[in-house]
JSON list of C-alpha atoms in Angstrom, two decimals:
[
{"chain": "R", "resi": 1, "resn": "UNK", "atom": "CA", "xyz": [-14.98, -2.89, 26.52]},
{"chain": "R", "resi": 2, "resn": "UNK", "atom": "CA", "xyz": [-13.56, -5.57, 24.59]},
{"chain": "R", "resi": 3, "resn": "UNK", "atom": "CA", "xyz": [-12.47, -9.30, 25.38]},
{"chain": "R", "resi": 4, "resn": "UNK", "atom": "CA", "xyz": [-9.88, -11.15, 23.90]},
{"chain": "R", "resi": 5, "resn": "UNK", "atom": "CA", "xyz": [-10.77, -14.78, 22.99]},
{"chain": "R", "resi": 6, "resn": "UNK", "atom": "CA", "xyz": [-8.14, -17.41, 21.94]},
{"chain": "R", "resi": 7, "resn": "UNK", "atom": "CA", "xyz": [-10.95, -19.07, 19.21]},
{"chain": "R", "resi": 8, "resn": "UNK", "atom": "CA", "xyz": [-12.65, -17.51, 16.65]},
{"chain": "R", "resi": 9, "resn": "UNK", "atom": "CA", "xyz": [-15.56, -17.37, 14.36]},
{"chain": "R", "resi": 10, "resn": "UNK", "atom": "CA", "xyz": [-17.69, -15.95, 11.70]},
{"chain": "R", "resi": 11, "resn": "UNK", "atom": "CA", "xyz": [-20.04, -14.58, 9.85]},
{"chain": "R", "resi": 12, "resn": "UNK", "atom": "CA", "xyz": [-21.72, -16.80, 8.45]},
{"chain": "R", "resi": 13, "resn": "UNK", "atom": "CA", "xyz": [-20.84, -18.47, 4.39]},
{"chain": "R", "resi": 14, "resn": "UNK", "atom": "CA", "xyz": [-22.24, -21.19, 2.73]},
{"chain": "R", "resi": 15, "resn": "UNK", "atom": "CA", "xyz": [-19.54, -21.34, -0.02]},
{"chain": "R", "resi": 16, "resn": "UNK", "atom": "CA", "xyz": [-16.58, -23.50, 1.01]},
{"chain": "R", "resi": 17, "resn": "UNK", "atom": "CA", "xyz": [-14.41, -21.24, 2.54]},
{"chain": "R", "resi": 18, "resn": "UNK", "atom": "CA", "xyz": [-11.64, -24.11, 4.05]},
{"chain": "R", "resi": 19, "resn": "UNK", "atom": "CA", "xyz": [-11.74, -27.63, 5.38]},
{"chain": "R", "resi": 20, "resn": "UNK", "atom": "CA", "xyz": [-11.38, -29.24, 8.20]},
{"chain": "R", "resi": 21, "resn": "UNK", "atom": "CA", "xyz": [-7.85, -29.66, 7.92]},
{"chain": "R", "resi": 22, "resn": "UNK", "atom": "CA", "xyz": [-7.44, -25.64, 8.46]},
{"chain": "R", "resi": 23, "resn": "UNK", "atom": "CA", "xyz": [-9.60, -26.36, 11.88]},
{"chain": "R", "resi": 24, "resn": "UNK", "atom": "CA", "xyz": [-6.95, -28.98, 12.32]},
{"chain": "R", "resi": 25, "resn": "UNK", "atom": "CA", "xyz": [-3.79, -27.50, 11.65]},
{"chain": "R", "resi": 26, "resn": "UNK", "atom": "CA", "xyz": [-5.22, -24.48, 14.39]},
{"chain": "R", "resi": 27, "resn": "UNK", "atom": "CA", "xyz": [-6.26, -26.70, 16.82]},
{"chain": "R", "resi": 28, "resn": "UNK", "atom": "CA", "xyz": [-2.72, -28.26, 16.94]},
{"chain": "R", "resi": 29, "resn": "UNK", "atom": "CA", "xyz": [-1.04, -25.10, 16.72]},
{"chain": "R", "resi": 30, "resn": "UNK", "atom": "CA", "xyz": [0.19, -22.80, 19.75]},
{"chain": "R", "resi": 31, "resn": "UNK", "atom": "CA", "xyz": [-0.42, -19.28, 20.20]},
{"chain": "R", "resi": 32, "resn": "UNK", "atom": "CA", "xyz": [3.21, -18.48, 19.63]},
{"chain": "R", "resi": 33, "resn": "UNK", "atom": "CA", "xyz": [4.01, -19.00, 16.38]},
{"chain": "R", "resi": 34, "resn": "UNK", "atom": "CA", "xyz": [7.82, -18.81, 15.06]},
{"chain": "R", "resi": 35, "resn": "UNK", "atom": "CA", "xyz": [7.75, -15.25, 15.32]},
{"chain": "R", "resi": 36, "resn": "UNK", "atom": "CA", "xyz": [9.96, -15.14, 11.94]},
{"chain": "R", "resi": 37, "resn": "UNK", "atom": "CA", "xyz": [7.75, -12.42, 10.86]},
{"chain": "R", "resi": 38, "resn": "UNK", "atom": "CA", "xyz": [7.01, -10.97, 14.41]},
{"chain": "R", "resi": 39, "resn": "UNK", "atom": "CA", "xyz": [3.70, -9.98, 15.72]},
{"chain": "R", "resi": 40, "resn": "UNK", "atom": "CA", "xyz": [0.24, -10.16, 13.88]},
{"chain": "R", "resi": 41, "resn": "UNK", "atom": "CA", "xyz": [-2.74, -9.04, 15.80]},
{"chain": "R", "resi": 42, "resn": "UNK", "atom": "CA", "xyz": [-6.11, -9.95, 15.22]},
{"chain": "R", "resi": 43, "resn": "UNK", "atom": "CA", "xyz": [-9.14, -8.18, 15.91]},
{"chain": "R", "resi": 44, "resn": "UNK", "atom": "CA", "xyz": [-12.63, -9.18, 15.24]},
{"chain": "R", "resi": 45, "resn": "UNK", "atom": "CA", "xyz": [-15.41, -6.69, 14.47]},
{"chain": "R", "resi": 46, "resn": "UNK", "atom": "CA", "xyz": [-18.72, -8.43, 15.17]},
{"chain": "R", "resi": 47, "resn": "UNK", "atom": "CA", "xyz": [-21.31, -6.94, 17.74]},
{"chain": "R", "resi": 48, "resn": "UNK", "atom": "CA", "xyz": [-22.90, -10.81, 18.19]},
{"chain": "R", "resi": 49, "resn": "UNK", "atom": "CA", "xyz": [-19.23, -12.54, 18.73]},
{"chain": "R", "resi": 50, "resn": "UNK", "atom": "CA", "xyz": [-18.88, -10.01, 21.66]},
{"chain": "R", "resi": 51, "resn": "UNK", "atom": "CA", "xyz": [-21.64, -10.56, 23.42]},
{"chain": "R", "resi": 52, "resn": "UNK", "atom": "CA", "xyz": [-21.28, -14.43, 22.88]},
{"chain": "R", "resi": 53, "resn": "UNK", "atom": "CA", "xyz": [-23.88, -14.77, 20.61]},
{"chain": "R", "resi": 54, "resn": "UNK", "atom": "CA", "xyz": [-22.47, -17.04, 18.39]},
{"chain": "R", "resi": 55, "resn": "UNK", "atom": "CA", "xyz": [-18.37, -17.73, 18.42]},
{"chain": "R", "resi": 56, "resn": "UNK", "atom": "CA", "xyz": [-16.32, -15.92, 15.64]},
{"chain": "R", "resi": 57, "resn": "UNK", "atom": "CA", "xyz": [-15.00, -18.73, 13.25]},
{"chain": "R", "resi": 58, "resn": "UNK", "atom": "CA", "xyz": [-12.80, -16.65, 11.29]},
{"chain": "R", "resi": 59, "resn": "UNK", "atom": "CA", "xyz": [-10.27, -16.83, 13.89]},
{"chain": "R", "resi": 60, "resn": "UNK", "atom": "CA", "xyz": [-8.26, -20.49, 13.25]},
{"chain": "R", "resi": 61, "resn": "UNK", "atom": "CA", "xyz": [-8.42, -19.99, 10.02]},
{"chain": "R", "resi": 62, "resn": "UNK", "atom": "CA", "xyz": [-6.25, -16.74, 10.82]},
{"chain": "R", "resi": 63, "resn": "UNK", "atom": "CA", "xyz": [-4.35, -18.00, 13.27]},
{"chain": "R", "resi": 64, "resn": "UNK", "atom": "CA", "xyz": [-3.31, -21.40, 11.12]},
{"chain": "R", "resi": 65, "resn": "UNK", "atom": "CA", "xyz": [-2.32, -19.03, 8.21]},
{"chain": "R", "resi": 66, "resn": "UNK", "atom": "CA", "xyz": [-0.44, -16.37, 10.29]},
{"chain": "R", "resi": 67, "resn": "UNK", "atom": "CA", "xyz": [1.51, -18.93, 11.76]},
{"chain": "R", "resi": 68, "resn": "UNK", "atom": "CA", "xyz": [2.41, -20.78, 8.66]},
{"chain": "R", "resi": 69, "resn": "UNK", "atom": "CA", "xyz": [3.21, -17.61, 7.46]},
{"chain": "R", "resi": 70, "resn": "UNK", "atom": "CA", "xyz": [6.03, -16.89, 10.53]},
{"chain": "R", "resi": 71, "resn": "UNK", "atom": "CA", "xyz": [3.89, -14.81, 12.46]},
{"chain": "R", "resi": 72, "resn": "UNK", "atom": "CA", "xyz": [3.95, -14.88, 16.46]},
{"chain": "R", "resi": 73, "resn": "UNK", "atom": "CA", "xyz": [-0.12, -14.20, 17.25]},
{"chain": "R", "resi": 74, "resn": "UNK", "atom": "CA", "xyz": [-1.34, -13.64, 20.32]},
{"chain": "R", "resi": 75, "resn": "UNK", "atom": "CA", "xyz": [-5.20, -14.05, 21.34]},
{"chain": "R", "resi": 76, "resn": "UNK", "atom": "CA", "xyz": [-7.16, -12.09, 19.65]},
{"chain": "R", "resi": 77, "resn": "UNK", "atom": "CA", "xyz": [-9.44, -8.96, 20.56]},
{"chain": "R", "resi": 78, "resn": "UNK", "atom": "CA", "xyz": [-13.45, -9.26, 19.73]},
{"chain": "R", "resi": 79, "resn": "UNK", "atom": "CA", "xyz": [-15.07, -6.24, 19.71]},
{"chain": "R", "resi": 80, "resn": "UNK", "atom": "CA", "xyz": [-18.90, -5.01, 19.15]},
{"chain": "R", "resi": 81, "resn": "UNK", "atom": "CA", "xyz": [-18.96, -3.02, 15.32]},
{"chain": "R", "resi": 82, "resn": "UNK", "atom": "CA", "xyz": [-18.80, 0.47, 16.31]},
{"chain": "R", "resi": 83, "resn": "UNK", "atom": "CA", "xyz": [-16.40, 2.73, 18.35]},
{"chain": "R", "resi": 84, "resn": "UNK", "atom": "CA", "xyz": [-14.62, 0.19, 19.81]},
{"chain": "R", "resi": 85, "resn": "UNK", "atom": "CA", "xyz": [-13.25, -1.31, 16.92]},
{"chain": "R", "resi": 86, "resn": "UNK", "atom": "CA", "xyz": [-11.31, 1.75, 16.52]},
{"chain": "R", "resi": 87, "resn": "UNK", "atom": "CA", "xyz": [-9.98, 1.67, 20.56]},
{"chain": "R", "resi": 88, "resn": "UNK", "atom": "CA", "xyz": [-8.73, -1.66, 19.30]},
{"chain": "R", "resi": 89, "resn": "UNK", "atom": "CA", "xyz": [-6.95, -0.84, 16.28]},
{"chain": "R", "resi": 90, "resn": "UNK", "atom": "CA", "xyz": [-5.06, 2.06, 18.63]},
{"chain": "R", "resi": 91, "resn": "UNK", "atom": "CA", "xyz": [-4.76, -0.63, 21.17]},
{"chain": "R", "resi": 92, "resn": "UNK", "atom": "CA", "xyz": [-2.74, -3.20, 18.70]},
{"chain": "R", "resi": 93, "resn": "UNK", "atom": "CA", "xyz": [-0.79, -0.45, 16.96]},
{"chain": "R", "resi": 94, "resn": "UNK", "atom": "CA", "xyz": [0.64, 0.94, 20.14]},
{"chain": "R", "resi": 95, "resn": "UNK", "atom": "CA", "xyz": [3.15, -2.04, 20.79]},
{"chain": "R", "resi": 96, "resn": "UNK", "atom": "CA", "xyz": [4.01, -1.48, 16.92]},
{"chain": "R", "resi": 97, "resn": "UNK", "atom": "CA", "xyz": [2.77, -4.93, 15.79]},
{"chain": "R", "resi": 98, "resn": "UNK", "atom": "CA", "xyz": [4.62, -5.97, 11.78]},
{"chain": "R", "resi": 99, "resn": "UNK", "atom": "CA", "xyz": [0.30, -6.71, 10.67]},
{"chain": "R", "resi": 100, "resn": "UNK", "atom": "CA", "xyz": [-2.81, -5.92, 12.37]},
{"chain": "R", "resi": 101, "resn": "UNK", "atom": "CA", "xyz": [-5.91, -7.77, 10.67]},
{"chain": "R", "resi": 102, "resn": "UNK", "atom": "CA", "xyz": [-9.27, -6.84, 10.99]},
{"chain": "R", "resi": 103, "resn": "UNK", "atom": "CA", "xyz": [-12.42, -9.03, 10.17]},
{"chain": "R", "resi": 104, "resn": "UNK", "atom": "CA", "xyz": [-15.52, -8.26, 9.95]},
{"chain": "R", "resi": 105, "resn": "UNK", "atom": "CA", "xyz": [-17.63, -4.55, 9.79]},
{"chain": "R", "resi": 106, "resn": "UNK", "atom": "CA", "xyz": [-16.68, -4.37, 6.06]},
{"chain": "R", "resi": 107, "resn": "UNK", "atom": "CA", "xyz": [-20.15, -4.28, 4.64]},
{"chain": "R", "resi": 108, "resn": "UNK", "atom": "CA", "xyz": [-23.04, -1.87, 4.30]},
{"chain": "R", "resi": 109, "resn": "UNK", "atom": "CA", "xyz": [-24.82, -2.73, 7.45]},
{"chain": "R", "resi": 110, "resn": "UNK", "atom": "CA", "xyz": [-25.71, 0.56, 9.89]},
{"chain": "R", "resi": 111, "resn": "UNK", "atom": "CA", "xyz": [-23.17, -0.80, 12.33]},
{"chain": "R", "resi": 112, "resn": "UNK", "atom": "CA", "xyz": [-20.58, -1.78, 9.39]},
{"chain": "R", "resi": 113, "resn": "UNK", "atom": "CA", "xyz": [-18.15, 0.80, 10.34]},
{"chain": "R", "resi": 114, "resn": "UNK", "atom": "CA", "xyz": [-14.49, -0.87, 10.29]},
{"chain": "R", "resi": 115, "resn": "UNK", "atom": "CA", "xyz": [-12.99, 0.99, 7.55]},
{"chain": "R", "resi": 116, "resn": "UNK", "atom": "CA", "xyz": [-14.11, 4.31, 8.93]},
{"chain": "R", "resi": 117, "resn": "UNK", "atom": "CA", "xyz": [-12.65, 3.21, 12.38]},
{"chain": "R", "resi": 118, "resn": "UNK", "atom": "CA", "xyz": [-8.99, 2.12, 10.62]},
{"chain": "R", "resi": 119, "resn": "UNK", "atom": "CA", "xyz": [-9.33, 5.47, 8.19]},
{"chain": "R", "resi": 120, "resn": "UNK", "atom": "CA", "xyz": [-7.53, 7.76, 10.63]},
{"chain": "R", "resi": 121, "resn": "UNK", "atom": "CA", "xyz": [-4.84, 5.56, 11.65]},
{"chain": "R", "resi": 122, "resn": "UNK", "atom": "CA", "xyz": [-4.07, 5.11, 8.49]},
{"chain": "R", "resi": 123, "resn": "UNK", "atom": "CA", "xyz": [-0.97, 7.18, 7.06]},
{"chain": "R", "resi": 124, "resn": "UNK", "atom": "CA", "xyz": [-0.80, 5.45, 3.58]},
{"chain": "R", "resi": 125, "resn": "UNK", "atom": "CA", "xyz": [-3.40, 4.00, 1.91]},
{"chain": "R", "resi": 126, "resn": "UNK", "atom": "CA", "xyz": [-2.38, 0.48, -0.04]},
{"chain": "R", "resi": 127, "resn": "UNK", "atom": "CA", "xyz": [-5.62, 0.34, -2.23]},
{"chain": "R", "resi": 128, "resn": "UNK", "atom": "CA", "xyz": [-4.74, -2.39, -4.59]},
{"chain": "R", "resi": 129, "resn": "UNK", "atom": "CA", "xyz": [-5.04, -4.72, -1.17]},
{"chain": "R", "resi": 130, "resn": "UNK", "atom": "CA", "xyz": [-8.92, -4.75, -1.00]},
{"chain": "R", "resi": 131, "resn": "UNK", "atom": "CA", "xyz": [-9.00, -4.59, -4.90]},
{"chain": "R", "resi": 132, "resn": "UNK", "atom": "CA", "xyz": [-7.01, -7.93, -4.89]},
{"chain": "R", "resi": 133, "resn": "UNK", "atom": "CA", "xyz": [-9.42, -9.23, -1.80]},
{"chain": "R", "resi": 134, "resn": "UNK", "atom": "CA", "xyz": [-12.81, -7.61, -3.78]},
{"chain": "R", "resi": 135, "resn": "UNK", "atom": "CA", "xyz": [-11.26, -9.58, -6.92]},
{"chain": "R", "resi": 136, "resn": "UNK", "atom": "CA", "xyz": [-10.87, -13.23, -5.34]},
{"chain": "R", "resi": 137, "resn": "UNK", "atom": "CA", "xyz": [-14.26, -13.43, -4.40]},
{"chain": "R", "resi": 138, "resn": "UNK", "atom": "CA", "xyz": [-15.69, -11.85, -7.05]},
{"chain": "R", "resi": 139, "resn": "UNK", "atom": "CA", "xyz": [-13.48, -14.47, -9.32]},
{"chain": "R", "resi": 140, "resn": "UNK", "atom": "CA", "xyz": [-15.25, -17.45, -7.25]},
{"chain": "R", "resi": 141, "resn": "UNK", "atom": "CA", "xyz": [-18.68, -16.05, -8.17]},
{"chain": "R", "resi": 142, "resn": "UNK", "atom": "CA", "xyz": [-19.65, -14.41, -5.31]},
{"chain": "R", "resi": 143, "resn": "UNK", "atom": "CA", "xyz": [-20.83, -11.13, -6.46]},
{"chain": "R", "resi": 144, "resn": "UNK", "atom": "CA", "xyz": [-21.25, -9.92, -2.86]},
{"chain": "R", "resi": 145, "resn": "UNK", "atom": "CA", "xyz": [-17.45, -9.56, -2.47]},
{"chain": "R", "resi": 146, "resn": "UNK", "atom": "CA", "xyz": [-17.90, -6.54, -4.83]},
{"chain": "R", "resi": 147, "resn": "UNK", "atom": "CA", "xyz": [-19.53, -4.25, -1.82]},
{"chain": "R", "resi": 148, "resn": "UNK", "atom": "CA", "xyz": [-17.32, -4.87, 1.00]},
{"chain": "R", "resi": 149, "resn": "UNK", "atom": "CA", "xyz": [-15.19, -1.72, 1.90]},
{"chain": "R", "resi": 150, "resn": "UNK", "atom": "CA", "xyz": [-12.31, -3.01, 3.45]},
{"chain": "R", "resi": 151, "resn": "UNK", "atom": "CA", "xyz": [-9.22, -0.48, 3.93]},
{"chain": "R", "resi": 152, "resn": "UNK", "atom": "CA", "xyz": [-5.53, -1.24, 4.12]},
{"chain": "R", "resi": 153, "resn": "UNK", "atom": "CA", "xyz": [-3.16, 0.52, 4.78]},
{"chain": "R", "resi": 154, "resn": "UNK", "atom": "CA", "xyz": [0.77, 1.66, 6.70]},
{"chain": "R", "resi": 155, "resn": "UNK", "atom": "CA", "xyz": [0.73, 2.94, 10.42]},
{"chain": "R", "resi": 156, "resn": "UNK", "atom": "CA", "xyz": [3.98, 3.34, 11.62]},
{"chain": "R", "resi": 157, "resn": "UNK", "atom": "CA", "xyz": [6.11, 0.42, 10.73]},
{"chain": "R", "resi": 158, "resn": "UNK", "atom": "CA", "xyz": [2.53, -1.75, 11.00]},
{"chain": "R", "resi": 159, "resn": "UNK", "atom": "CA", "xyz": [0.57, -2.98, 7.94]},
{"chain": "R", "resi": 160, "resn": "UNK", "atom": "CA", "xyz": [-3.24, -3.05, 8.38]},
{"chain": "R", "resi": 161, "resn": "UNK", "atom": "CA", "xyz": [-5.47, -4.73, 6.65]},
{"chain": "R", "resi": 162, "resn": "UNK", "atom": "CA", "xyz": [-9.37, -5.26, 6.70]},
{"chain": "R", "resi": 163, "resn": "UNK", "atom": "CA", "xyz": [-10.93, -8.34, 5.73]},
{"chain": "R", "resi": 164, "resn": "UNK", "atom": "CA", "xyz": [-14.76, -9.77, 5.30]},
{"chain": "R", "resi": 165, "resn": "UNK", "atom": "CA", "xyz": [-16.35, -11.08, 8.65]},
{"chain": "R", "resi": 166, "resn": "UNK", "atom": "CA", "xyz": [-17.02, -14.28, 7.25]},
{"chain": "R", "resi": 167, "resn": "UNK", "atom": "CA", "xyz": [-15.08, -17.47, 6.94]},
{"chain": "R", "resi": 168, "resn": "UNK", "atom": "CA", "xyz": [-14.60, -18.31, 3.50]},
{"chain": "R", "resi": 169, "resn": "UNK", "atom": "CA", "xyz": [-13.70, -14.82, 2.42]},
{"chain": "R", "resi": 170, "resn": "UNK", "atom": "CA", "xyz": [-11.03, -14.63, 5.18]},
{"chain": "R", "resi": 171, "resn": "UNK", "atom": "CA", "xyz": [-9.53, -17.86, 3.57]},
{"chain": "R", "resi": 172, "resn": "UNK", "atom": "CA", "xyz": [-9.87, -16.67, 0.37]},
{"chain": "R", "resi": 173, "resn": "UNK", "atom": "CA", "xyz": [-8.40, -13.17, 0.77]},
{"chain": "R", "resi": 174, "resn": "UNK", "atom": "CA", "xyz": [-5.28, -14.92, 2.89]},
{"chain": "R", "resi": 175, "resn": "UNK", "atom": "CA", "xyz": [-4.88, -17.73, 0.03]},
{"chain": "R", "resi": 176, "resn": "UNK", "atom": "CA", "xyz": [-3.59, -14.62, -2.18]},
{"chain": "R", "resi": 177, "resn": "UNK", "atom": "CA", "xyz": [-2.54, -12.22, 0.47]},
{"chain": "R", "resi": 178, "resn": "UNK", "atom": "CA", "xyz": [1.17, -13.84, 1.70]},
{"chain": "R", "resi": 179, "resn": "UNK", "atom": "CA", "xyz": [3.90, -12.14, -1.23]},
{"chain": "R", "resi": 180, "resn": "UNK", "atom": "CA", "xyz": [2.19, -8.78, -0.63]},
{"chain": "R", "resi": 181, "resn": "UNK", "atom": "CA", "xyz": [2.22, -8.75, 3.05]},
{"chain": "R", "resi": 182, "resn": "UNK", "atom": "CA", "xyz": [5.78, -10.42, 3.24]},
{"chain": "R", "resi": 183, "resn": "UNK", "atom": "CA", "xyz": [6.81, -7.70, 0.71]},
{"chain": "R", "resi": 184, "resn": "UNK", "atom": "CA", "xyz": [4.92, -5.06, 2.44]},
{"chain": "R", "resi": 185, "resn": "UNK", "atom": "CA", "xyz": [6.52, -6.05, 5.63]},
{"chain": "R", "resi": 186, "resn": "UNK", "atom": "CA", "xyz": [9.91, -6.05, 4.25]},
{"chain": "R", "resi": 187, "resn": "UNK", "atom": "CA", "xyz": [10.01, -2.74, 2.99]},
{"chain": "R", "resi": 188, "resn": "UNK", "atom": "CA", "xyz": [8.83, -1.24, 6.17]},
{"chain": "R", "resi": 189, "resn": "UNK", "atom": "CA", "xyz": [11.53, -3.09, 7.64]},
{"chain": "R", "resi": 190, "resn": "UNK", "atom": "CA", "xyz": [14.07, -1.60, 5.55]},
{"chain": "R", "resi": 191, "resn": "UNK", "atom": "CA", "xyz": [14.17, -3.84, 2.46]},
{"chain": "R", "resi": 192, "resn": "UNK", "atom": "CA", "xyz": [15.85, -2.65, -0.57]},
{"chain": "R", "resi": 193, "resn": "UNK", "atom": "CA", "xyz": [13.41, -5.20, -2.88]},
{"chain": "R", "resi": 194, "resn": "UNK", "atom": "CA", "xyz": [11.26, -2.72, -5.45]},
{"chain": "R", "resi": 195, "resn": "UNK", "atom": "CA", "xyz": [11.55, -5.20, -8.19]},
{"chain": "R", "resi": 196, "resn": "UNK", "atom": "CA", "xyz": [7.83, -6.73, -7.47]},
{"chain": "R", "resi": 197, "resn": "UNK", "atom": "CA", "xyz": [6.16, -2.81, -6.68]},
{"chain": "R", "resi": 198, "resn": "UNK", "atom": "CA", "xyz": [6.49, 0.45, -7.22]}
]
């Protein structure tokens, strides 16, 4: 089973990940977005969030971005690591969302298993995403963004993407991410662009 919660949270990171004004900007935003770039779904990976534990945090800092970014998101899904994470990727794919974003279940924990539950939905691998995510954290000195495992990746017409469970390396993977998934997007909408990528 999973729940869907309209809030979010994360992993814990003492770095400064974003500000308050991030909380902010979320707080004052709807769930609706402008739906320029259609339908984002978010699903957090986190065994503790589930079962209420503690509340996922990575969540407004996803939804504020998305949003900004065009996307319409609904709530998103928490799910315990394991299994389910993979239901829930099958789940969001089946209304053939433009992104689906992962968080969390990216390290080398026993119940770390996101990118093998995203593997096999995965037609094409994009591997210079999770390079480019490994490399902005590693960049801000945080040598522990060098072992997460993150996948990303084309399903259909739907980009996926896996990022950290924490907060700060969900803000710092989106504060590069936007031209490659508004190219990526594009081009699986039919864009003739292939000046930026081969």
């Amino acid at each position: 089973m999973y729940r869907r919660s309209g809030r979010d949270a994360d992993r814990r990171r003492t770095d400064a990940g974003t500000d308050a004004a991030t909380d902010a900007a979320t707080d004052a935003a709807s769930d609706g977005g402008t739906e320029s770039g259609g339908d984002a779904r978010r699903i957090v990976a986190s065994t503790r969030a589930s079962d209420g534990t503690y509340e996922d945090r990575t969540g407004p800092v996803l939804v504020a971005t998305l949003q900004e970014w065009g996307y319409a998101v609904p709530p998103q899904i928490v799910v315990p690591d394991g299994p389910e994470v993979g239901h829930a990727i099958g789940a969001a794919l089946a209304s053939s969302p433009a992104v689906v974003i992962t968080t969390g279940g990216t390290g080398v924990a026993p119940g770390d298993v996101t990118p093998e539950q995203t593997r096999p939905f995965l037609e094409r691998e994009i591997p210079g995403i999770p390079e480019l995510v490994r490399h902005v954290g590693i960049s801000r000195g945080l040598a522990l963004a060098s072992i997460t495992r993150g996948l990303a990746g084309i399903s259909g017409r739907t980009l996926v993407v896996n990022l950290p469970g924490s907060r700060g390396g969900v803000a710092d993977a989106l504060s590069v991410l936007r031209p490659v998934v508004d190219h990526v997007v594009d081009q699986l909408r039919g864009g003739g662009d292939h000046d930026q990528a081969g």
